[in-house]
Amino acid sequence: MEDELRKNLALNIRLERVKKRLTQEKLAELSNISPKHITKIENEGVMPSVYLVYKIALALNVTVDKLLQNVD
């Protein structure tokens, strides 16, 4: 369950970031999270806290549930 959630979150963040033509560095700046941590999140290396997911959602101008949706 956690692996699937981490995978969906990572992919949704990456898809939204690319759709908005943002680099990982720019997303990190907008969300006030280190670029290394954004990379780890997108590569499924870490499961971010709810607060970090919220900050990323705000930076991407999407809802948290959009980032948690199942990716088929």
PDB file of C-alpha atoms in Angstrom:
ATOM      1  CA  MET A   1       0.000   0.000   0.000  1.00  0.00           C
ATOM      2  CA  GLU A   2       2.708   2.487   0.985  1.00  0.00           C
ATOM      3  CA  ASP A   3       4.802   1.556  -2.061  1.00  0.00           C
ATOM      4  CA  GLU A   4       1.849   2.182  -4.371  1.00  0.00           C
ATOM      5  CA  LEU A   5       1.107   5.509  -2.702  1.00  0.00           C
ATOM      6  CA  ARG A   6       4.757   6.570  -2.963  1.00  0.00           C
ATOM      7  CA  LYS A   7       4.825   5.553  -6.648  1.00  0.00           C
ATOM      8  CA  ASN A   8       1.629   7.449  -7.489  1.00  0.00           C
ATOM      9  CA  LEU A   9       2.751  10.530  -5.583  1.00  0.00           C
ATOM     10  CA  ALA A  10       6.169  10.560  -7.270  1.00  0.00           C
ATOM     11  CA  LEU A  11       4.699  10.158 -10.743  1.00  0.00           C
ATOM     12  CA  ASN A  12       1.954  12.734 -10.224  1.00  0.00           C
ATOM     13  CA  ILE A  13       4.409  15.315  -8.910  1.00  0.00           C
ATOM     14  CA  ARG A  14       6.703  14.716 -11.884  1.00  0.00           C
ATOM     15  CA  LEU A  15       3.817  14.871 -14.387  1.00  0.00           C
ATOM     16  CA  GLU A  16       2.450  18.115 -12.941  1.00  0.00           C
ATOM     17  CA  ARG A  17       5.908  19.663 -12.744  1.00  0.00           C
ATOM     18  CA  VAL A  18       6.715  18.815 -16.363  1.00  0.00           C
ATOM     19  CA  LYS A  19       3.251  19.920 -17.510  1.00  0.00           C
ATOM     20  CA  LYS A  20       3.924  23.313 -15.947  1.00  0.00           C
ATOM     21  CA  ARG A  21       7.447  23.357 -17.445  1.00  0.00           C
ATOM     22  CA  LEU A  22       9.163  23.596 -14.087  1.00  0.00           C
ATOM     23  CA  THR A  23      12.565  22.177 -13.269  1.00  0.00           C
ATOM     24  CA  GLN A  24      13.065  20.302 -10.035  1.00  0.00           C
ATOM     25  CA  GLU A  25      15.110  23.272  -8.853  1.00  0.00           C
ATOM     26  CA  LYS A  26      12.287  25.717  -9.580  1.00  0.00           C
ATOM     27  CA  LEU A  27       9.721  23.484  -7.849  1.00  0.00           C
ATOM     28  CA  ALA A  28      12.073  23.264  -4.876  1.00  0.00           C
ATOM     29  CA  GLU A  29      12.318  27.049  -4.766  1.00  0.00           C
ATOM     30  CA  LEU A  30       8.546  27.528  -5.053  1.00  0.00           C
ATOM     31  CA  SER A  31       7.807  24.970  -2.347  1.00  0.00           C
ATOM     32  CA  ASN A  32      10.746  25.909  -0.100  1.00  0.00           C
ATOM     33  CA  ILE A  33      12.083  22.338  -0.133  1.00  0.00           C
ATOM     34  CA  SER A  34      15.640  21.409  -1.060  1.00  0.00           C
ATOM     35  CA  PRO A  35      16.191  20.313  -4.682  1.00  0.00           C
ATOM     36  CA  LYS A  36      17.761  17.067  -3.426  1.00  0.00           C
ATOM     37  CA  HIS A  37      14.609  16.267  -1.476  1.00  0.00           C
ATOM     38  CA  ILE A  38      12.402  16.939  -4.528  1.00  0.00           C
ATOM     39  CA  THR A  39      14.615  14.534  -6.495  1.00  0.00           C
ATOM     40  CA  LYS A  40      14.301  11.874  -3.788  1.00  0.00           C
ATOM     41  CA  ILE A  41      10.511  12.275  -3.737  1.00  0.00           C
ATOM     42  CA  GLU A  42      10.224  12.003  -7.532  1.00  0.00           C
ATOM     43  CA  ASN A  43      12.523   8.962  -7.565  1.00  0.00           C
ATOM     44  CA  GLU A  44      10.441   7.242  -4.877  1.00  0.00           C
ATOM     45  CA  GLY A  45      13.365   7.383  -2.463  1.00  0.00           C
ATOM     46  CA  VAL A  46      11.388   8.973   0.364  1.00  0.00           C
ATOM     47  CA  MET A  47       7.789   9.352   1.432  1.00  0.00           C
ATOM     48  CA  PRO A  48       7.248  13.039   2.185  1.00  0.00           C
ATOM     49  CA  SER A  49       5.229  14.242   5.140  1.00  0.00           C
ATOM     50  CA  VAL A  50       1.696  15.494   4.634  1.00  0.00           C
ATOM     51  CA  TYR A  51       2.998  19.025   5.137  1.00  0.00           C
ATOM     52  CA  LEU A  52       5.553  18.667   2.332  1.00  0.00           C
ATOM     53  CA  VAL A  53       2.930  17.198  -0.005  1.00  0.00           C
ATOM     54  CA  TYR A  54       0.751  20.225   0.805  1.00  0.00           C
ATOM     55  CA  LYS A  55       3.619  22.634   0.055  1.00  0.00           C
ATOM     56  CA  ILE A  56       4.328  20.896  -3.263  1.00  0.00           C
ATOM     57  CA  ALA A  57       0.634  20.962  -4.181  1.00  0.00           C
ATOM     58  CA  LEU A  58       0.513  24.706  -3.492  1.00  0.00           C
ATOM     59  CA  ALA A  59       3.627  25.286  -5.598  1.00  0.00           C
ATOM     60  CA  LEU A  60       2.107  23.275  -8.471  1.00  0.00           C
ATOM     61  CA  ASN A  61      -1.300  24.917  -8.024  1.00  0.00           C
ATOM     62  CA  VAL A  62      -3.079  21.568  -7.673  1.00  0.00           C
ATOM     63  CA  THR A  63      -4.929  19.854  -4.847  1.00  0.00           C
ATOM     64  CA  VAL A  64      -3.285  17.312  -2.583  1.00  0.00           C
ATOM     65  CA  ASP A  65      -5.739  14.653  -3.731  1.00  0.00           C
ATOM     66  CA  LYS A  66      -4.630  15.290  -7.347  1.00  0.00           C
ATOM     67  CA  LEU A  67      -1.100  14.322  -6.310  1.00  0.00           C
ATOM     68  CA  LEU A  68      -2.340  11.199  -4.527  1.00  0.00           C
ATOM     69  CA  GLN A  69      -4.538   9.870  -7.356  1.00  0.00           C
ATOM     70  CA  ASN A  70      -3.926   6.408  -8.733  1.00  0.00           C
ATOM     71  CA  VAL A  71      -1.946   6.419 -11.954  1.00  0.00           C
ATOM     72  CA  ASP A  72      -2.968   3.730 -14.409  1.00  0.00           C
TER      73      ASP A  72
END
